[in-house]
Every structure is written in structure tokens, then in C-alpha cells.
mmCIF file of C-alpha atoms in Angstrom:
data_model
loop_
_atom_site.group_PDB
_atom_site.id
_atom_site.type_symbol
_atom_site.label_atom_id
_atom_site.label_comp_id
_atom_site.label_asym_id
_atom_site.label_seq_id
_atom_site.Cartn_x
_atom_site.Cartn_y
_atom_site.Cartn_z
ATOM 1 C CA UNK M 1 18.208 -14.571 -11.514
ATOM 2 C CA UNK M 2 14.520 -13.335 -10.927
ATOM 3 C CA UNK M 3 13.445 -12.374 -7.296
ATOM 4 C CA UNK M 4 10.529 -15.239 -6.233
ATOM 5 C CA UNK M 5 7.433 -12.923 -6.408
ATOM 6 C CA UNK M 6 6.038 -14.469 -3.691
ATOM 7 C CA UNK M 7 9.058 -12.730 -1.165
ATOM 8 C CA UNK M 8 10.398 -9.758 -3.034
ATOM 9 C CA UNK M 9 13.739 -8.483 -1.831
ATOM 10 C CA UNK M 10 12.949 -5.569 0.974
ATOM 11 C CA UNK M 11 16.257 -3.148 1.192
ATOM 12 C CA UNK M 12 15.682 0.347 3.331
ATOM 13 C CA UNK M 13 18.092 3.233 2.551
ATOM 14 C CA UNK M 14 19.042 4.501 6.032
ATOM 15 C CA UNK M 15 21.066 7.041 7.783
ATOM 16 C CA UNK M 16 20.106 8.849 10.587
ATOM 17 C CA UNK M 17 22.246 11.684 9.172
ATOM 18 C CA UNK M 18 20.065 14.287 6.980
ATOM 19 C CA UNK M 19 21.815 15.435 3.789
ATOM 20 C CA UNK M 20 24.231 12.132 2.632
ATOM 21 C CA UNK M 21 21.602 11.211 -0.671
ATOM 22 C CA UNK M 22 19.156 8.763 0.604
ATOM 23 C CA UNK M 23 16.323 9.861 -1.302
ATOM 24 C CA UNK M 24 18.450 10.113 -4.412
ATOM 25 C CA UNK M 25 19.798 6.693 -3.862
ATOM 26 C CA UNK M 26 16.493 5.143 -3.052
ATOM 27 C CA UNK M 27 14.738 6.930 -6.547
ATOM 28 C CA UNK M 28 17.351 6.178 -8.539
ATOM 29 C CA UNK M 29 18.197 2.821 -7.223
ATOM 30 C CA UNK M 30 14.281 2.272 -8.009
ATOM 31 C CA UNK M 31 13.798 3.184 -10.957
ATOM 32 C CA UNK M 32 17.208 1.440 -12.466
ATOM 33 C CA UNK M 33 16.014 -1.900 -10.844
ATOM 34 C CA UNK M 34 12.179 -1.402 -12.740
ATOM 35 C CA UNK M 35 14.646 -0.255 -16.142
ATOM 36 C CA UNK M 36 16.083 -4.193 -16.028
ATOM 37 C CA UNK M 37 12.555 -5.345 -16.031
ATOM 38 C CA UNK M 38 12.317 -5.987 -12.071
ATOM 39 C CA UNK M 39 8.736 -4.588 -10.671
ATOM 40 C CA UNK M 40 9.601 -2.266 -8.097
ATOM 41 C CA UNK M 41 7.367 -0.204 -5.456
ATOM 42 C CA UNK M 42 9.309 2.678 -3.556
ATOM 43 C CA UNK M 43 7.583 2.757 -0.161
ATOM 44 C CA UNK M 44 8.298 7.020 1.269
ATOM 45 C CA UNK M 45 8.486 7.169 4.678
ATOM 46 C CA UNK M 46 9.827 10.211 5.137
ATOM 47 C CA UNK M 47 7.821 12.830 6.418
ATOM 48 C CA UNK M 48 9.286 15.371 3.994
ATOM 49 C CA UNK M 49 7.795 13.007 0.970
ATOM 50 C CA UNK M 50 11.269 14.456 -0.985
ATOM 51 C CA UNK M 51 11.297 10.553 -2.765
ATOM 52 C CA UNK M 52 7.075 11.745 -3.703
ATOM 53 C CA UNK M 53 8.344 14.549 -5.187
ATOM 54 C CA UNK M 54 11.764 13.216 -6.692
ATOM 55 C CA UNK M 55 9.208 11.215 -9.306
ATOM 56 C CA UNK M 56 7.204 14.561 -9.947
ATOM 57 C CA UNK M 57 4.155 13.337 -8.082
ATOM 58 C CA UNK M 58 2.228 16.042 -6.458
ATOM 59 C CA UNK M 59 1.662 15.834 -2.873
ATOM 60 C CA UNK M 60 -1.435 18.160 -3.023
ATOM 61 C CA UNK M 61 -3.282 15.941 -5.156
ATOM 62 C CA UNK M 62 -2.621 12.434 -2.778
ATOM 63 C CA UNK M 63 -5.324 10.740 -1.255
ATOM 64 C CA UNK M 64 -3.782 7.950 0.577
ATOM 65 C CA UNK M 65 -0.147 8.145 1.516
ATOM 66 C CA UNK M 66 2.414 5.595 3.520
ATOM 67 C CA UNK M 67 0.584 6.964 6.693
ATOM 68 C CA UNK M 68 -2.590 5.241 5.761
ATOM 69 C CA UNK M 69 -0.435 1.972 5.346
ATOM 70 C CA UNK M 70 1.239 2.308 8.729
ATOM 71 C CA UNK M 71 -2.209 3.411 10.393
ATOM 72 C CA UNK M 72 -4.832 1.093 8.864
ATOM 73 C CA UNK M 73 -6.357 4.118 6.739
ATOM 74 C CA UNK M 74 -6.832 2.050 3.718
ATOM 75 C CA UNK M 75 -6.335 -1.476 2.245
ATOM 76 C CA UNK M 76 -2.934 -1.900 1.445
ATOM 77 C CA UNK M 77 -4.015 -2.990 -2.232
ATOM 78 C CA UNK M 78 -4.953 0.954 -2.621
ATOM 79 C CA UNK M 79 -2.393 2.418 -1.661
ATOM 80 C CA UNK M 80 0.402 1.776 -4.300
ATOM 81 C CA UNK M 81 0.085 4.043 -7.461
ATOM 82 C CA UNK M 82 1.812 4.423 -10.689
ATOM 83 C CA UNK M 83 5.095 6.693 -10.680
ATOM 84 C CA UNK M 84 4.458 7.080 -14.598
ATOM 85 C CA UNK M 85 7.081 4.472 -15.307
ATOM 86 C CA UNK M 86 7.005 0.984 -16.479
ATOM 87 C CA UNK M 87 7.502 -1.587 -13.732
ATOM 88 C CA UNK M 88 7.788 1.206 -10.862
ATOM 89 C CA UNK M 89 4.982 2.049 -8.400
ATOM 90 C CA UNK M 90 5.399 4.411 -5.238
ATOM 91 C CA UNK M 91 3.378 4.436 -1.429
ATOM 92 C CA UNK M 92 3.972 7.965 -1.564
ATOM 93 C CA UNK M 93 4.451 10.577 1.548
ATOM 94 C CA UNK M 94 3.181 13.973 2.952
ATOM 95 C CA UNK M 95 3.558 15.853 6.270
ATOM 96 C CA UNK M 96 0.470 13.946 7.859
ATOM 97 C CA UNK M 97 3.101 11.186 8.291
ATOM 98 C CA UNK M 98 4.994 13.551 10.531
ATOM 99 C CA UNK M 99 2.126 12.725 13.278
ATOM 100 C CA UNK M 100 2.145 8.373 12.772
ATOM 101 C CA UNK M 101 5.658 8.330 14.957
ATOM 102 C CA UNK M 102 3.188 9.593 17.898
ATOM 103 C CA UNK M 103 0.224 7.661 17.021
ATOM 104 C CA UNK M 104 2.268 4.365 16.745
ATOM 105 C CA UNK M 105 3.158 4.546 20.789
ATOM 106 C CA UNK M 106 0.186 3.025 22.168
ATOM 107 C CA UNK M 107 -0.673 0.492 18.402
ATOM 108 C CA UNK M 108 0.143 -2.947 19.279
ATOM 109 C CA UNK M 109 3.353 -4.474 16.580
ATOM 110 C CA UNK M 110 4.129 -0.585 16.235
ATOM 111 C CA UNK M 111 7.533 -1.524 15.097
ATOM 112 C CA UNK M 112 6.045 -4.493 12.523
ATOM 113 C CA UNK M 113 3.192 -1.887 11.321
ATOM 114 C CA UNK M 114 5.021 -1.584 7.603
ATOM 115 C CA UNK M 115 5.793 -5.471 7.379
ATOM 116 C CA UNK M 116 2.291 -6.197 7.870
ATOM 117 C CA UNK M 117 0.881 -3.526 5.580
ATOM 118 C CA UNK M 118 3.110 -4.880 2.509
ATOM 119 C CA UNK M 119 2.682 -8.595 3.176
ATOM 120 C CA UNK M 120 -0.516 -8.646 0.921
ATOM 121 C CA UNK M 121 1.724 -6.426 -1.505
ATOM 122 C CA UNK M 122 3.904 -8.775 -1.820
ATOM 123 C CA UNK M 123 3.466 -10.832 -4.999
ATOM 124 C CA UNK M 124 3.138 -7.899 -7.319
ATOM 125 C CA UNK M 125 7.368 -6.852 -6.762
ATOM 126 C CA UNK M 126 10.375 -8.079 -6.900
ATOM 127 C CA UNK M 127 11.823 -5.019 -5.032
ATOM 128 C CA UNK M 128 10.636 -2.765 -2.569
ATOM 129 C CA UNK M 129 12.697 0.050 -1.795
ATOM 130 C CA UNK M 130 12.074 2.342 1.410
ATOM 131 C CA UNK M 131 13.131 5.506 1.706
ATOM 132 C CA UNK M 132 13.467 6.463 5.446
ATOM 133 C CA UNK M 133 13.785 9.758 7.090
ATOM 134 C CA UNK M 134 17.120 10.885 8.553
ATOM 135 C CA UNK M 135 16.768 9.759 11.968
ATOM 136 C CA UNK M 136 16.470 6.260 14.240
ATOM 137 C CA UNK M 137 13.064 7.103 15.774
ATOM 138 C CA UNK M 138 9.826 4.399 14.869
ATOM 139 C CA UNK M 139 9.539 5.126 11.260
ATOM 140 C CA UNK M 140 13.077 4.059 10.571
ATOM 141 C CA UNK M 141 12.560 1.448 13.138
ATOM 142 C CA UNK M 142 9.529 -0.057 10.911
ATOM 143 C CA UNK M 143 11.305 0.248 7.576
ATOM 144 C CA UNK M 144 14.672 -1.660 9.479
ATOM 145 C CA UNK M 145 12.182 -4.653 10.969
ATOM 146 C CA UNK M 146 10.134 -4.824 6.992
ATOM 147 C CA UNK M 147 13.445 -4.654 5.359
ATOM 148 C CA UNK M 148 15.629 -7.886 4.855
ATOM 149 C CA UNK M 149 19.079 -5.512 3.353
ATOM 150 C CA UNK M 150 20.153 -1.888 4.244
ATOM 151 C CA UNK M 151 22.130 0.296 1.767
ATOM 152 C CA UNK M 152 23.662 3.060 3.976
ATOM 153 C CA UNK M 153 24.496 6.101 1.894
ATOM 154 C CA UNK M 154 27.149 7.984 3.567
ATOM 155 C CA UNK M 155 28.665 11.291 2.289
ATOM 156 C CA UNK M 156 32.382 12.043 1.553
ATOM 157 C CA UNK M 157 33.203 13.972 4.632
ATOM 158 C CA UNK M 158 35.339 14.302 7.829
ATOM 159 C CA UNK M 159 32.437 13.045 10.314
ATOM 160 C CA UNK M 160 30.838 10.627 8.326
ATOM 161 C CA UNK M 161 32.681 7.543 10.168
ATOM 162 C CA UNK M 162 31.282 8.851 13.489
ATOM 163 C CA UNK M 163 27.747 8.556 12.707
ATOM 164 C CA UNK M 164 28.308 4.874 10.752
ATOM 165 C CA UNK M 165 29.555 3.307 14.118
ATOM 166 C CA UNK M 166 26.417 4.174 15.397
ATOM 167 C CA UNK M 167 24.140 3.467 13.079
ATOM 168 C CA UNK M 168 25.838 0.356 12.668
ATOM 169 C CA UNK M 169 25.092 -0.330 16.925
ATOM 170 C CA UNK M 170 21.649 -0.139 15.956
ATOM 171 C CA UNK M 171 21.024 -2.001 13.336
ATOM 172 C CA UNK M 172 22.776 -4.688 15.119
ATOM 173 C CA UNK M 173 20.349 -4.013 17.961
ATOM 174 C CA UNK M 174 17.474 -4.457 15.860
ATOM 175 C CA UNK M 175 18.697 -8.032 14.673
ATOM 176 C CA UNK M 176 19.257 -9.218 18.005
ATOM 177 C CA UNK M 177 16.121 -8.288 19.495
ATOM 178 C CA UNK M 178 13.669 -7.201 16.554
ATOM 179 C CA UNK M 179 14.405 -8.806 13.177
ATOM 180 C CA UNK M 180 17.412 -11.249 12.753
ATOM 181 C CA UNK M 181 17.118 -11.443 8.787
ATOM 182 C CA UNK M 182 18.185 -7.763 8.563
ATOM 183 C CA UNK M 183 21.580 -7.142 7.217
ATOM 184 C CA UNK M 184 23.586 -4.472 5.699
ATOM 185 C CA UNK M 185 23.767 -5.004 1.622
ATOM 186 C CA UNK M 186 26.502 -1.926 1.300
ATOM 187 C CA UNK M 187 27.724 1.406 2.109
ATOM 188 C CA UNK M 188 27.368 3.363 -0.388
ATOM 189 C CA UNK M 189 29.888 6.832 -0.598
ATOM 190 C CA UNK M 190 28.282 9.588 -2.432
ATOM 191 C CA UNK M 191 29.103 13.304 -2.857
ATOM 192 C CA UNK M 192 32.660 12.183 -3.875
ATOM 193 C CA UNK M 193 34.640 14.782 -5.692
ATOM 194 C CA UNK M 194 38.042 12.748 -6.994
ATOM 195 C CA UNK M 195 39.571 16.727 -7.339
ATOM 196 C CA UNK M 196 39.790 16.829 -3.309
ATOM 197 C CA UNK M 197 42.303 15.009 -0.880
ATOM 198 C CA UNK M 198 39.125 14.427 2.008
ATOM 199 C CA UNK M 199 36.897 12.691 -0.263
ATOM 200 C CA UNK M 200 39.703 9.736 -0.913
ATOM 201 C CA UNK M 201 40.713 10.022 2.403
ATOM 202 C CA UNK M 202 37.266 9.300 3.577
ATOM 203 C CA UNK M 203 36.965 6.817 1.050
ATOM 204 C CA UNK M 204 39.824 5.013 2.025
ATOM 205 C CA UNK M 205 39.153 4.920 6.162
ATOM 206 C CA UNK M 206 35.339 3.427 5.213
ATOM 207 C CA UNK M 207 37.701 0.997 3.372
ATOM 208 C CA UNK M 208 39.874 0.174 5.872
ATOM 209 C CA UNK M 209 36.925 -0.157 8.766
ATOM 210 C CA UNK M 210 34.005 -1.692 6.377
ATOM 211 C CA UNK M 211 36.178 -3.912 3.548
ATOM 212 C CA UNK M 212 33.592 -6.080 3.122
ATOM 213 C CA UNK M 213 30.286 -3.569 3.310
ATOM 214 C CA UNK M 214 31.497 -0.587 1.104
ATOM 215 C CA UNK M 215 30.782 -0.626 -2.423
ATOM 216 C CA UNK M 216 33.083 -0.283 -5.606
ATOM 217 C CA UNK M 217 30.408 2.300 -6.776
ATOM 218 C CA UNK M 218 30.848 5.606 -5.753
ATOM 219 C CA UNK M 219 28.069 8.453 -6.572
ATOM 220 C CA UNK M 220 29.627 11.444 -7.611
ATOM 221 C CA UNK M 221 28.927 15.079 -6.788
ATOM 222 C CA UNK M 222 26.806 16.120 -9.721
ATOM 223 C CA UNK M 223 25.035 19.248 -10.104
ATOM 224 C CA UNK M 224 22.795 17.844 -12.987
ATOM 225 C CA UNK M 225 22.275 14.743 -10.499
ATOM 226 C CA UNK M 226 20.735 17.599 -7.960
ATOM 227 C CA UNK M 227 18.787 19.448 -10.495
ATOM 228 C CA UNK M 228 17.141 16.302 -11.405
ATOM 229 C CA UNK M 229 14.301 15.997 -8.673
ATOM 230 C CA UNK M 230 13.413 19.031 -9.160
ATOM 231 C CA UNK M 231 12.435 18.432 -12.780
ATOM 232 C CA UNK M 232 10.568 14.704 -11.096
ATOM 233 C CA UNK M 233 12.830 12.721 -12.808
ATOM 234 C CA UNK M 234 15.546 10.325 -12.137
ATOM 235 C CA UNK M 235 19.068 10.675 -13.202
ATOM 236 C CA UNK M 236 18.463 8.601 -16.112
ATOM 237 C CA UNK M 237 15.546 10.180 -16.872
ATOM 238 C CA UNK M 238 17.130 13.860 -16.560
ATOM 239 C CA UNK M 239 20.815 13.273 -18.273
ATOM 240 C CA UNK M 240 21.054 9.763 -19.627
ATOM 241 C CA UNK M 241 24.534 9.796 -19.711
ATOM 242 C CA UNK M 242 25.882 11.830 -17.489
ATOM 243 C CA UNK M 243 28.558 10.440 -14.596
ATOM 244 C CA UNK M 244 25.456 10.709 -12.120
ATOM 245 C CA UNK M 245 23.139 8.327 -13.843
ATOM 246 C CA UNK M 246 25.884 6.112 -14.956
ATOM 247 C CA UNK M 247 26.987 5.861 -11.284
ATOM 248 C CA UNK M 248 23.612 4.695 -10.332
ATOM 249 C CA UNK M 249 23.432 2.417 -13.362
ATOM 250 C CA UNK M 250 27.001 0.811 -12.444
ATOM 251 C CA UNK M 251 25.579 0.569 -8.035
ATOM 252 C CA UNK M 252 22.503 -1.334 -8.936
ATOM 253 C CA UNK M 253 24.010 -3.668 -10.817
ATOM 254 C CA UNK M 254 26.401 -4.349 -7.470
ATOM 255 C CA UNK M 255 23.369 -4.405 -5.510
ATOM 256 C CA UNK M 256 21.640 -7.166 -8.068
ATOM 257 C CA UNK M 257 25.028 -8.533 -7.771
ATOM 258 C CA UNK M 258 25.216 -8.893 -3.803
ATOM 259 C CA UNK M 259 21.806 -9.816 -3.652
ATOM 260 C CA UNK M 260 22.211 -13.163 -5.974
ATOM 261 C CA UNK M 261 24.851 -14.199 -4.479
ATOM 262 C CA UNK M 262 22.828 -14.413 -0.988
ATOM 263 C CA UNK M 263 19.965 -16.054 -2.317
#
């Protein structure tokens, strides 16, 4: 089923835990959703631009960025540009975004400031994917009030549980008070290595807490699926067939899957 292009699905990857794969998930979710024919933007709002440089877009060379978005900079109809895919466009991100948490304070709708910059973005996607940066400060807060779905990765390891419960309290703060529409889409487990005892064991207390949010998918520790940015290409992109790429192939077809059902 197509998304209507006049209200494309909105999903943020978030975690306010740095180093469980959200800005492989978010690229790689992207860019398999604009493979099955869906126009997709990837909106960076990450400080670190690591999703920018994931698609092997230079920051150097940017002129406007997500900051001008959030800040009024530019018209949002200038700010999207070609990833050098079919069907995939990025708002990408530098460091001058690193400054728009402290600028946002005193701007009236700070929290709504991404939501209004994409609503005139709209009709030209059927997905927009938004890479956040690992915290819950106003960046995250403005991707979790634009968004309508969050995908939380979360990696295979001994305190991972500990910092779902609380990201889990806040998104259900931001529904009641902020943006009821929001909802989680899926926890996603990546980093899983089948050859240890913790990852399973991991696996299977997400299970047991989350049966209905964790996803059948799980991402695999890959070397080749960590080389990949570095090159600016996705998984698919960098090793077609290896178990990283086909994970990512096999989770956004779950996503698709969850979504459809909903609508």
C-alpha cells in the first residue's frame, strides 16, 4: 500500500544512548525504503552529521544544513538535496547545529520547530526518516513531536534494558503532554553476535519486557556493515549480500509491514 503523499509516514530513530546503530539504522532503513520505490528524505539532526557523511556527502561543501530548517535560515523547499540515489534526498548536518539546542530556548514552538519546517515538504515523500543525536535534550525533543513512529535501536548488551525504561518514560511523556500521535513502531536489537550467551540473553529479556515492540529482525555485528560509511555507502550499496544488508533488507520490510497494518 502507498503512503498518501499528502502525510508521509514520519519515524525518528532514537536512543539517548550513543553507540547502539542509530545512524546505521536510519541510512540504511532510508535508503531500502527509496530501493522499493518509496521517496524518502533522511532529515540529520545530529550534530555530529555521521548520517551526512554515512551517504558520502561532504560536510565542507554544505550550504544549508537541518540548522537552517530548525532556525528559519532558508525556505524549507531549499534545503533537501540529492543523496545521489534514486528516490532518496537528505537535510543534511554539521557542527553549527551543535549551537540550535541553545538558540531554540527563547524561539516560540521550539519543540514544533522541525514539524513546521517539513510541513511544506511534505507532498514530495512518502517517508521521512530522522536521525537524532544520542541524547533527550530539544533536538530529540523536535524530531519525537515531528515524528508519528519511533524505531529504538538498542544494542546487545548487559545495560541496554536500563536505558529503554527510560527512554520509554519519555516518550510517553511527550504523548501526554506534547504529541499524542507518537508511538513506538519497534525495538530494534543490533550488534547481535548468535556465537555469545549475552547477546540471546539480552535478546530474550527485551522479549520478555517488550513482546509486542521488539522486532523479529535482528542487525548483526558486521564488520563490512561498519566499514560501509566510511566508503558513503549503505550496506546494500557496500556488500549487496552480505548478512548486514540482508538484515536491513529483511527490518524494513517489518517496518512497511507494521506501518500498513496501522494505517
Amino acid at each position: 500500500m502507498k503512503q498518501q503523499s499528502t502525510q508521509p509516514r514520519i519515524m525518528a530513530i532514537a536512543n539517548q544512548k550513543g553507540g547502539v546503530g542509530k545512524t546505521t539504522t536510519a541510512v540504511n532503513v532510508a535508503g531500502e525504503l527509496a530501493r522499493r520505490g518509496r521517496r524518502v528524505l533522511l532529515v540529520d539532526i545530529d550534530p555530529q552529521g555521521n548520517a551526512t557523511t554515512s551517504l558520502g556527502i561532504a560536510k565542507a561543501s554544505l550550504t544549508v544544513t537541518s540548522y537552517d530548517l530548525l532556525l528559519g535560515g532558508a525556505p524549507p523547499e531549499t534545503i533537501p538535496q540529492p543523496s545521489g540515489r534514486d528516490r532518496l534526498d537528505i537535510i543534511p548536518a554539521d557542527q553549527e547545529l551543535a549551537g540550535a539546542s541553545i538558540e531554540l530556548v527563547d524561539v516560540a514552538r521550539r519543540e514544533w520547530r522541525l514539524r513546521d519546517g517539513l510541513v511544506s515538504l511534505f507532498p514530495r515523500y512518502d517517508w521521512i526518516i530522522i536521525d537524532c543525536p544520542p541524547s533527550l535534550g530539544l533536538l530529540t525533543l523536535n524530531a519525537l513531536c515531528a515524528a508519528n513512529a519511533v524505531l529504538i535501536p538498542l544494542q546487545c548488551e548487559y545495560l541496554a534494558l536500563e536505558g529503554l525504561a527510560q527512554l520509554k518514560q519519555t516518550l510517553e511523556r511527550v504523548r501526554e503532554s506534547l504529541n499524542p500521535n507518537l508511538r513506538i513502531i519497534g525495538v530494534v536489537m543490533t550488534m547481535y553476535d548468535g556465537r555469545t550467551n549475552l547477546a540471546q540473553q539480552v535478546v530474550d529479556e527485551v522479549q520478555r519486557y517488550f513482546p509486542r515492540l521488539i522486532c523479529r529482525t535482528l542487525i548483526p555485528r558486521s564488520v563490512r556493515l561498519s566499514e560501509a560509511p566510511s566508503h558513503g555507502r549503505i550496506a546494500h550499496e557496500y556488500e549487496p549480500h552480505g548478512r548486514g544488508a540482508q538484515a536491513y533488507a529483511l527490518l524494513t520490510e517489518e517496518l512497511i509491514g507494521r506501518e500498513e497494518r496501522i494505517l
